[in-house]
Structures are given as C-alpha cells and as structure tokens.
Coordinates of C-alpha atoms and ligand atoms in Angstrom, one line a residue:
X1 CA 0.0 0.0 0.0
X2 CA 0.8 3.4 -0.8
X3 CA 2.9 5.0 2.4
X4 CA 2.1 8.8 1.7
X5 CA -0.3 10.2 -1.0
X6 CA 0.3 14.2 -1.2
X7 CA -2.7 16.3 -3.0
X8 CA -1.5 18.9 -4.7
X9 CA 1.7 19.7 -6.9
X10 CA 2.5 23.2 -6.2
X11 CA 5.2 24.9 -4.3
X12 CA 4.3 22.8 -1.2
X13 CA 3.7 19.5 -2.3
X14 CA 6.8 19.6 -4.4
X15 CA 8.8 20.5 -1.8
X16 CA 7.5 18.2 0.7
X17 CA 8.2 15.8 -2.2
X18 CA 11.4 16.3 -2.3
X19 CA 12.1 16.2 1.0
X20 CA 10.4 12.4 1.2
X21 CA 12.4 11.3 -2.5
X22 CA 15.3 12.2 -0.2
X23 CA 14.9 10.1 3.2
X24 CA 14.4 7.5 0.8
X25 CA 10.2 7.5 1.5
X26 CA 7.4 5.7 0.0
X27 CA 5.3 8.6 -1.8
X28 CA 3.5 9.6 -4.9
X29 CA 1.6 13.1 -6.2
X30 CA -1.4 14.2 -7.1
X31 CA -2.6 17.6 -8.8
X32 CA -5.6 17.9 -10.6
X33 CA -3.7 20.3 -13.3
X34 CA -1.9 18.7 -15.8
X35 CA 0.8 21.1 -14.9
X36 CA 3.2 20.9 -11.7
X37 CA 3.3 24.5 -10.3
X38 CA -0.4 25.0 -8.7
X39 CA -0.3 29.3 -8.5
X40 CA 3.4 29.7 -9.9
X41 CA 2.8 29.9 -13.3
X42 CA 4.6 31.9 -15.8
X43 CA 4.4 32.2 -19.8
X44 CA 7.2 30.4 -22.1
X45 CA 9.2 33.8 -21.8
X46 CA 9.7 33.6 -18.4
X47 CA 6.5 36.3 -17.6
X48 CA 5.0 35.4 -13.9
X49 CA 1.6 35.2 -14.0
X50 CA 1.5 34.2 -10.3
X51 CA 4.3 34.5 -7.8
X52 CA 7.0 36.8 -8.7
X53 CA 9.2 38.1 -5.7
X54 CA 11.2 36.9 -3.0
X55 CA 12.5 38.7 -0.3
X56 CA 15.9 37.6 1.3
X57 CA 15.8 39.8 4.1
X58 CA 13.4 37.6 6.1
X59 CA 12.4 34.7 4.0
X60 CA 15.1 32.1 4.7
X61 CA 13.8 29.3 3.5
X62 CA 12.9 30.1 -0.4
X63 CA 16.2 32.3 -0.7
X64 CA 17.7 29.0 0.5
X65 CA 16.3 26.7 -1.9
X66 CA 16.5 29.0 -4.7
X67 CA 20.1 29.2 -3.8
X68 CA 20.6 25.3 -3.4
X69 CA 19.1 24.7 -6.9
X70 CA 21.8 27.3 -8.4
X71 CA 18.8 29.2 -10.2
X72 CA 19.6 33.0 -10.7
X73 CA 18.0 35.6 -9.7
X74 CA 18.1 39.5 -10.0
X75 CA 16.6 42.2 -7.5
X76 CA 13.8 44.3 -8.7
X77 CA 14.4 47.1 -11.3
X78 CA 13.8 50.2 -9.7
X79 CA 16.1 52.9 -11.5
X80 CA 13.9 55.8 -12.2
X81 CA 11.6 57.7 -11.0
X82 CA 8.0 56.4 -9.6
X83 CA 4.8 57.3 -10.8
X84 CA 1.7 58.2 -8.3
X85 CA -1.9 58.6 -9.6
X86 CA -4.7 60.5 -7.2
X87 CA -6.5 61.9 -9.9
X88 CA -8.0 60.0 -12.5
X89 CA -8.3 62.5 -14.8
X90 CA -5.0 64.1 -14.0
X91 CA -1.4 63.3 -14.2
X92 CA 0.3 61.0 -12.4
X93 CA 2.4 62.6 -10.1
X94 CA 6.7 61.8 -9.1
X95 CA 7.5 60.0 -5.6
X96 CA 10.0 59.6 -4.1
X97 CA 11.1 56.5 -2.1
X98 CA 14.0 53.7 -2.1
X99 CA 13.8 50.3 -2.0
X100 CA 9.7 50.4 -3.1
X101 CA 9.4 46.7 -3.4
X102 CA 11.1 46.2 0.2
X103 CA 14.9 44.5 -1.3
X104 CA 12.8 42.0 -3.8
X105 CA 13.9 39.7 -5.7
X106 CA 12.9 38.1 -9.0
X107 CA 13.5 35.0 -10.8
X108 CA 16.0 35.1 -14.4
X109 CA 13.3 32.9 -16.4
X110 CA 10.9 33.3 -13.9
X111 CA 9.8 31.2 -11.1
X112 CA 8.7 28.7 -13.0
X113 CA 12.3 27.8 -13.0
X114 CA 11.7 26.7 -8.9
X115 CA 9.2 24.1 -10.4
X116 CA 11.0 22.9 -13.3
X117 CA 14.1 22.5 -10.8
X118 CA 12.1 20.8 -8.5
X119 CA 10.2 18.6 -10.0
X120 CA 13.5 17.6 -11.7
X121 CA 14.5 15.6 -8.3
X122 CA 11.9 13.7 -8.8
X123 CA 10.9 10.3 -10.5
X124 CA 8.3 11.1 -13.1
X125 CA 6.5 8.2 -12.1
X126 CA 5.7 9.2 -8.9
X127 CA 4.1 12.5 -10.2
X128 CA 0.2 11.9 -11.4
X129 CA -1.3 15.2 -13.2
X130 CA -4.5 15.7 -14.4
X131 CA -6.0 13.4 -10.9
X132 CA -8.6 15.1 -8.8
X133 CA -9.4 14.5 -5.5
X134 CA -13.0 14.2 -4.7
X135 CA -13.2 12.3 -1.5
X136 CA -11.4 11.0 1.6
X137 CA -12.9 7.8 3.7
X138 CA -11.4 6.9 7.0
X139 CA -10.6 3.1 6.7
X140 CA -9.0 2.9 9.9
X141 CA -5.2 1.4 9.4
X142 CA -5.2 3.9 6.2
X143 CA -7.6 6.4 4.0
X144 CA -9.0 5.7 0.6
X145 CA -9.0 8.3 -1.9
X146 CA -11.7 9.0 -4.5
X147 CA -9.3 10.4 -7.6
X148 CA -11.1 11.6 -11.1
X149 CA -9.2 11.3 -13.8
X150 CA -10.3 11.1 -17.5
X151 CA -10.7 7.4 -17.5
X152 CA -12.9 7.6 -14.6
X153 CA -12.4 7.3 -10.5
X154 CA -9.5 6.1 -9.8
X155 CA -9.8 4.2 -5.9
X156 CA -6.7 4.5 -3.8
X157 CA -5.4 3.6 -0.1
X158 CA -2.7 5.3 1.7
X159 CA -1.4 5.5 4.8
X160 CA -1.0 9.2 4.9
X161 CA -2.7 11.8 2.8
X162 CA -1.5 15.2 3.0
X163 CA -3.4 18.2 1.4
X164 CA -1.1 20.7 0.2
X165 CA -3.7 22.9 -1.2
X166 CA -5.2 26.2 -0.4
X167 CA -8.1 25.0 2.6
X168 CA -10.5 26.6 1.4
X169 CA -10.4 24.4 -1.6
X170 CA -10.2 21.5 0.8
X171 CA -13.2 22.4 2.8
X172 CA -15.4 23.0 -0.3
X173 CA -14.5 20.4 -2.3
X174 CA -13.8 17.1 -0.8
X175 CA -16.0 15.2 0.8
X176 CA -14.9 13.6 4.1
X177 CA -16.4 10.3 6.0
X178 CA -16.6 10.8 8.6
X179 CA -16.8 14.7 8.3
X180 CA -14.1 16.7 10.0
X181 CA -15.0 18.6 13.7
X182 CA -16.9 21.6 13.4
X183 CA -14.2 23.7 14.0
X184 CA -11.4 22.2 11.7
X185 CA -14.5 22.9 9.0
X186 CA -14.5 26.6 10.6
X187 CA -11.0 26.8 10.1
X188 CA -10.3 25.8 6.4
X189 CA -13.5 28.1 5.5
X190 CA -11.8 31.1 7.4
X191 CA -8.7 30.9 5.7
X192 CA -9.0 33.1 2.6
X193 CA -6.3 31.6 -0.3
X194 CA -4.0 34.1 -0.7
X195 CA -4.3 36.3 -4.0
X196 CA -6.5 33.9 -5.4
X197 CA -9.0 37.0 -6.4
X198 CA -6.1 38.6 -7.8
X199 CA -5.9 39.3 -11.4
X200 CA -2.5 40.3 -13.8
X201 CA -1.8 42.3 -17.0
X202 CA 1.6 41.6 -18.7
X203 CA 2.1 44.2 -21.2
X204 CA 4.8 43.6 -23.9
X205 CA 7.0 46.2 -26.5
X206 CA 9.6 46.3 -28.4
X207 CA 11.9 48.3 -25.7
X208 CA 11.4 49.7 -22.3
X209 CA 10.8 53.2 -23.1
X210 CA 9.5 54.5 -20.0
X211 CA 13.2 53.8 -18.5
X212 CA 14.2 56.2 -21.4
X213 CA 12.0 58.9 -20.1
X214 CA 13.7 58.1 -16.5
X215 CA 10.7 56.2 -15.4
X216 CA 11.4 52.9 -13.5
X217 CA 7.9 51.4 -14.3
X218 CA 6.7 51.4 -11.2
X219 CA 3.3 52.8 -10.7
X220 CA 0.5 53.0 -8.1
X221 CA -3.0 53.9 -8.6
X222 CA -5.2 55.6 -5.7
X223 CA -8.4 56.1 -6.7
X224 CA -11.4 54.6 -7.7
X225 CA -12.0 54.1 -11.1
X226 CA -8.5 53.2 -11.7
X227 CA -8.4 49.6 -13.3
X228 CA -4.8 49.1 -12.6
X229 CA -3.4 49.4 -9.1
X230 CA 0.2 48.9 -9.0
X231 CA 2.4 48.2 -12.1
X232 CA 6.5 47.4 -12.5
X233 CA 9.2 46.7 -14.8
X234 CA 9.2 42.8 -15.5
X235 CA 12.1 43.1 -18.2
X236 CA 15.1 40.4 -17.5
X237 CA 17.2 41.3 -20.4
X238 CA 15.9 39.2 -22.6
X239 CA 13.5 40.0 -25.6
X240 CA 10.9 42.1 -25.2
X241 CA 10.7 44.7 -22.7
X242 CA 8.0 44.3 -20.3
X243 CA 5.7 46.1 -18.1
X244 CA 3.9 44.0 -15.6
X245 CA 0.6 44.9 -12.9
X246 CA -1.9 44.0 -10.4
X247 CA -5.6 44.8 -11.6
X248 CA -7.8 46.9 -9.4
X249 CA -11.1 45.7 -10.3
X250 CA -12.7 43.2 -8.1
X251 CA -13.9 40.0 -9.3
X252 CA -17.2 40.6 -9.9
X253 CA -16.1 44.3 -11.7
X254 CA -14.3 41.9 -14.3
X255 CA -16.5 39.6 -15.0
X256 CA -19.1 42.7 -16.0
X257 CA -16.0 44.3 -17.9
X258 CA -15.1 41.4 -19.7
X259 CA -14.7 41.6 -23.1
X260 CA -13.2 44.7 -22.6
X261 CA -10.5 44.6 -20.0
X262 CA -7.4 44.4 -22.8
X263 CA -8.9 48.1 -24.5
X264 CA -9.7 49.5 -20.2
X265 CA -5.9 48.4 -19.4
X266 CA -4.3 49.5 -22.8
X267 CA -5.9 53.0 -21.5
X268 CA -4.6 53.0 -18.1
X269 CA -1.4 52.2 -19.3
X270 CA -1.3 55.1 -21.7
X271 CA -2.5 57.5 -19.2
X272 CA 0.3 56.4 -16.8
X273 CA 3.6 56.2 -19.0
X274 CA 2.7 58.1 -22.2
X275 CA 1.0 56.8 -25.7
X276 CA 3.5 54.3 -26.4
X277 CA 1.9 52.5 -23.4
X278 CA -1.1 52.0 -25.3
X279 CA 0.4 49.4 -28.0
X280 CA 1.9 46.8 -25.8
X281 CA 0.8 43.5 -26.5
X282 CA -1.5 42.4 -23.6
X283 CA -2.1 39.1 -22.1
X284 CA -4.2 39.4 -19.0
X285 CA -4.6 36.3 -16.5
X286 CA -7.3 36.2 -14.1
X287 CA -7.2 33.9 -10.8
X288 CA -10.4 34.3 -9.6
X289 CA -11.5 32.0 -12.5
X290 CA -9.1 29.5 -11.8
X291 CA -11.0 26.6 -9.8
X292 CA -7.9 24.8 -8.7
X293 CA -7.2 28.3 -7.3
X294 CA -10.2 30.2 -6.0
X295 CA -13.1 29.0 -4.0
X296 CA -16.4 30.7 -4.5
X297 CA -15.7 32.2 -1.0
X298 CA -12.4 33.9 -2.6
X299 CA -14.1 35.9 -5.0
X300 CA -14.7 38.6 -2.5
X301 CA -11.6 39.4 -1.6
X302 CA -9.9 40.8 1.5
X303 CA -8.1 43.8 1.0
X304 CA -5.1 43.3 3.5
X305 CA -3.0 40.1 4.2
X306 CA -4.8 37.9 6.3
X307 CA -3.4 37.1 9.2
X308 CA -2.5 33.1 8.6
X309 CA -1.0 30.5 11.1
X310 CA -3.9 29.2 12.8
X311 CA -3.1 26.1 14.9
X312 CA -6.0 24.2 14.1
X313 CA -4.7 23.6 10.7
X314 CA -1.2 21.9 11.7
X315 CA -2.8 19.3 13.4
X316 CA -3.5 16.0 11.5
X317 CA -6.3 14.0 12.4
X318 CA -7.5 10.8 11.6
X319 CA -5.5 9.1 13.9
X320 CA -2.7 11.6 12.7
X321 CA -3.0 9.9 9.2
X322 CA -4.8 12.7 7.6
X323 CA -2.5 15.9 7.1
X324 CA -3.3 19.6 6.2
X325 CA -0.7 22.0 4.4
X326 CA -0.5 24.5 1.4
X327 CA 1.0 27.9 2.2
X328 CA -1.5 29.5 4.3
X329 CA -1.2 27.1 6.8
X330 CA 2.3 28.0 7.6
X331 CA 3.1 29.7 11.2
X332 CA 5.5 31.6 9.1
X333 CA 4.9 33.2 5.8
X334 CA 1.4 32.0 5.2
X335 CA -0.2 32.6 2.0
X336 CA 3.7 33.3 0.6
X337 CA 6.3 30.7 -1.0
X338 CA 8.3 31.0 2.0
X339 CA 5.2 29.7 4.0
X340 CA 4.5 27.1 1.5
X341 CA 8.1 25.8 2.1
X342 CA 7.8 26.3 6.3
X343 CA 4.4 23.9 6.3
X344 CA 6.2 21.6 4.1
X345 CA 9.4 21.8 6.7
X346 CA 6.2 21.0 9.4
X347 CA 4.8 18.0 7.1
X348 CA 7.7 16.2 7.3
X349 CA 8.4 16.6 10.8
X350 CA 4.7 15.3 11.3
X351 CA 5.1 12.2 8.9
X352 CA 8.4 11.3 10.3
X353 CA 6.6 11.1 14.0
X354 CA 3.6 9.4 13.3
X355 CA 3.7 6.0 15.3
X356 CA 3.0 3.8 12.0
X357 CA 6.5 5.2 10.9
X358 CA 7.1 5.6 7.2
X359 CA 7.2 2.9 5.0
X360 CA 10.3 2.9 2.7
X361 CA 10.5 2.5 -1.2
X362 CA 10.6 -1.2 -2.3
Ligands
FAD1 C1 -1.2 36.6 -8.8 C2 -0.4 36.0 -7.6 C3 0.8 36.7 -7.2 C4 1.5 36.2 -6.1 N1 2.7 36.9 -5.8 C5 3.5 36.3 -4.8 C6 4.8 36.8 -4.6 O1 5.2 37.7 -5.3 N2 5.6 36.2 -3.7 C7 5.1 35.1 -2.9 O2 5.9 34.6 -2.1 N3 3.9 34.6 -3.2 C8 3.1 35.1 -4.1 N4 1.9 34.5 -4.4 C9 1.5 33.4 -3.5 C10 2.1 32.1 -4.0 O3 1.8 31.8 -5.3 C11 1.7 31.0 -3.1 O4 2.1 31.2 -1.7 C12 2.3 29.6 -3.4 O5 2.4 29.4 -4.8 C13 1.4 28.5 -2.7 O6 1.8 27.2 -3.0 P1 1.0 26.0 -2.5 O7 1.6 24.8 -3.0 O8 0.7 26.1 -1.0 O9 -0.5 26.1 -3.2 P2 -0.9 26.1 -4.7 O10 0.2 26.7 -5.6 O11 -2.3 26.7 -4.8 O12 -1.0 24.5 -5.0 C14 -2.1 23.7 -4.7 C15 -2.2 22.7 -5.8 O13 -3.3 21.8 -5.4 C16 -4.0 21.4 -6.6 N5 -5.3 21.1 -6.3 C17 -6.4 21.9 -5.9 N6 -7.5 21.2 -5.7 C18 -7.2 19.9 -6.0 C19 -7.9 18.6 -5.9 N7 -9.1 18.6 -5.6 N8 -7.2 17.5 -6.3 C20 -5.9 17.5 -6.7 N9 -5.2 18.7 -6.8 C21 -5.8 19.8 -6.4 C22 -3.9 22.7 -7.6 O14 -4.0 22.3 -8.9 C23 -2.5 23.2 -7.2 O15 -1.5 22.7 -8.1 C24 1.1 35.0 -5.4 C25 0.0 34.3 -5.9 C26 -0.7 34.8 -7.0 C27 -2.0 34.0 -7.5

C-alpha cells in the first residue's frame, strides 16, 4: 500500500516531495492540473503570472532553496523615477522612495524555473497530473482516496494523505467520512487563499521606453476608477521589454467588464507612462477564474494580508493519518512561497513522527 499520498503539486507539495524522495520514503503526487506548479505559473518567456518576488531579508527558506538549486536571480528594477496617480483624470504625479518593493527579488526565467528545478528531483512516475481529489474515507489502518481522472475514478489507499492545497479548496470540495469537527470545517473556511481573487496584466513592447524617459515602471493607482493598481518593470534582459501589474477591479467588476478589460488596461497604461503605453501586446490572467485556485468564498476578496497561522490547521487528524498544508497554513509566511516551504518543513516533521513510521521505497 501506498505509504504517503500528497494532494497537490504546487510549491508545497513539491517541496514536501522532495524532501520524502530524499529520506528515501514511499510517496506519490497528485494535482488535478496537468501542470506541476499549482499558482506559480509563468508564460514560455519567463513572464510570472503568479508569484513573482522573494525577499531575502526575512524569508530564509525560499532564498535557501533558490540558492541550493543554483537558479539565478536578480533584485527588482527600480532605476527611475516612480509614478503616483490620485487623480483619475489628471497626471500621475513623481515620488520619491527607495527600496519600493522592500529589497525583492525576482526569478532570471521566472519562477517557473523553482518548479521545473524541483520537479527535476523527482521520478516522473511518482508525479500523477490531471487526478482530482474528490473524496477522503477513514478506513481505519489507512484512508481511501476518490481520484477523477479522464478514465474515470480512480480508488486508492494510503497511509497518509497530506493536502497541500489552499483549505479553502479542501473544505469546499472534498467530501470527508466521517466529516471533519466543526471547528477544523471553521477553520479551512476562514482561511482566505492568498491572491486567489487577484488578477494580472503583462504588457509587452519592443523596448522599455518608460526607463528612457527616467521612469522605473513602477506605478500606483489611488483612486477609484483606476483599473490598474500597481504596475512594475518585469524586463530580465531578454526579448521584449516588459511592463507588468496587479488589476484593481474586483472579481465581480471583471467579470461585467469582460470583453473589454485588454482596451480599459491599454488605456490605463497610456495614461500612466505616455502613448507608447497603449500598444503593448497584452495578455491578462485572471485567478479568480481558476477553480484549482479560488473557492467561490475567494471571490470577494480581503483587501489586506490575512493574518494566517492558525493552529488548528497543523494538526493532523485521523488518527494523525490525515495531514493539512499549502502555504496559508504555515506559522511563518502564510499565503507566501516561504510559508509554502515552512508547512512543508512541518509535514515532514509530522510524517516522520507518526507512530506507523514511514514505510520505505521497495
Ligand atoms: C497573482 C499572484 C501573485 C503572487 N505573488 C506572490 C509573490 O510575489 N511572492 C510570494 O511569495 N507569493 C506570491 N503569491 C502566492 C504564492 O503563489 C503561493 O504562496 C504559493 O504558490 C502557494 O503554493 P501551495 O503549494 O501552497 O499552493 P498552490 O500553488 O495553490 O498549489 C495547490 C495545488 O493543489 C492542486 N489542487 C487543488 N485542488 C485539488 C484537488 N481537488 N485534487 C488535486 N489537486 C488539487 C492545484 O492544482 C495546485 O497545483 C502570489 C499568488 C498569486 C496568485
């Protein structure tokens, strides 16, 4: 039987991956996508549509591994002057301030690179894409799993299960039997997956001409009818030049804006770094719609970082065979990589302490 079945293949269950292929563990990995990555995503150029910074100067554990898997890196471009906009109608205004983005860091190739890296270490056939977990069942000595996949369900046992996705996801769509407490339920539901209602614009030209005019990209928009909040130079020497940012309209303000969000950024744009804004080649990428991302309680947002790191979710249950991880259920760095990397730090710890012991590969 199957020592350790992990849900999910992004930043956590990867690394928790890697860290069982190493002690020699029985394991395999499930993600529904038929990608590895889960919310780091980026396009063929090395564009991050999810995750983009790092920030050494208290994240440890992602500056670490990013380190350890020799992947380069390069610190946010911020030559230039910023760009502040109060007045819709008005012109964006200078300001001053160092260090905007707080000493981050970004990924040469983007942070796909991590995954690609990762996922490198292990066996391919211990990675299963494309498999969706639909339901757990308590057997007693282990849990059965209820995967879909295209040829059908797929039945499963396990002695471990660890779900390394966000938990709201887990809480809305799994069915468990029996069903977890009332206030592990309370506690997946509560925890709001990190930028999951979050939208991005890439914009793309044939030179970054704002850092001609002395601009360093970077841009904020206060006010609102502004449809993009915060922009920044994504350029990494390579190719094009490129302009990325965070939309300002809320789920629901997108969905009604639709078929004309390219034509609503191309304006912003223009309005914020000059005409030649306006003709960048867009590609826009919209989380909320992602089901594998957002739950339906995600798509109304919160508008600060929540505060993560409630106990209740680092305790398994099941008769400690049934584990619960994914970024925000880190103590440090929820809802960040670094927190997806300190739950998977506290998987393992849990795994290798569970009476049963780990079974080891054949
Ligand atoms: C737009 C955006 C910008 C961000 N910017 C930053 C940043 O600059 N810096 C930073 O540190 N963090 C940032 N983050 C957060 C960062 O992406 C996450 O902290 C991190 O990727 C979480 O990894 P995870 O493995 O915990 O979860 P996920 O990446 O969400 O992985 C969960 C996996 O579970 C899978 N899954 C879900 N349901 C099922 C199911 N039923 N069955 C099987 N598989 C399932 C999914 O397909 C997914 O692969 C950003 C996120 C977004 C969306």
């Amino acid at each position: 039987m199957l020592d350790t079945a992990i849900i999910g293949g992004g930043l956590n269950g990867l690394a928790l991956a890697s860290l069982l292929q190493s002690a020699g563990r029985d394991f395999a990995l499930f993600d529904a996508r038929d990608r590895l990555g889960g919310r780091i995503l980026s396009t063929a150029e090395g564009i991050d549509l999810g995750p983009t910074w790092y920030w050494p100067a208290h994240q440890p554990r992602i500056t670490r591994l990013i380190a350890d898997l020799g992947l380069e890196s390069m610190p946010q471009w911020e030559e230039g002057q910023h760009l502040l906009q109060h007045d819709p109608e008005g012109k964006p205004s200078i300001f001053e301030q160092t260090d905007v983005h707080g000493g981050a860091r970004r990924l040469r190739g983007g942070m796909q690179s991590l995954v690609k890296a990762l996922a490198a270490r292990l066996p391919a056939e211990r990675l299963h894409l494309s498999h969706t977990l639909s339901a757990l069942r308590d057997r007693g000595a282990h849990i059965e799993l209820h995967l879909r996949e295209a040829a059908g369900e797929r039945v499963l046992s396990a002695r471990n299960v660890v779900l390394a996705m966000p938990p709201r996801l887990i809480e809305e769509r799994i069915a468990f039997e029996p069903a977890l407490t009332s206030p592990l339920q309370a506690s997946l539901r509560n925890c709001p997956t990190w930028m999951a209602a979050q939208a991005k614009f890439v914009a793309r030209y044939p030179e970054a001409f704002w850092r001609r005019q002395g601009l360093s990209g970077t841009a904020t928009a206060h006010h609102p009818r502004a449809v993009l909040a915060e922009t920044w130079d994504a350029c990494d020497g390579h190719g094009d030049a490129t302009l990325c940012a965070f939309v300002a309209l809320s789920p629901l303000q997108r969905d009604a804006f639709r078929g004309g969000m390219d034509l609503l950024a191309a304006s912003h744009l223009g309005q914020l770094f000059g005409t030649s804004a306006r003709d960048g080649r867009l590609l826009h990428h919209d989380w909320s719609l992602d089901r594998l991302s957002c739950s339906v309680l995600d798509r109304t947002p919160s508008r600060t970082h929540p505060h993560y790191a409630d106990p209740e979710l680092r305790v398994p249950t099941w008769a400690e065979k049934l584990h619960f991880g994914g970024s925000e259920s880190a103590a440090y760095g929820g809802g960040y990589m670094e927190g997806a990397l300190e739950a998977a730090g506290r998987l393992y710890r849990e795994l290798s302490s569970t009476p049963r012991a780990f079974a080891l590969r054949q």
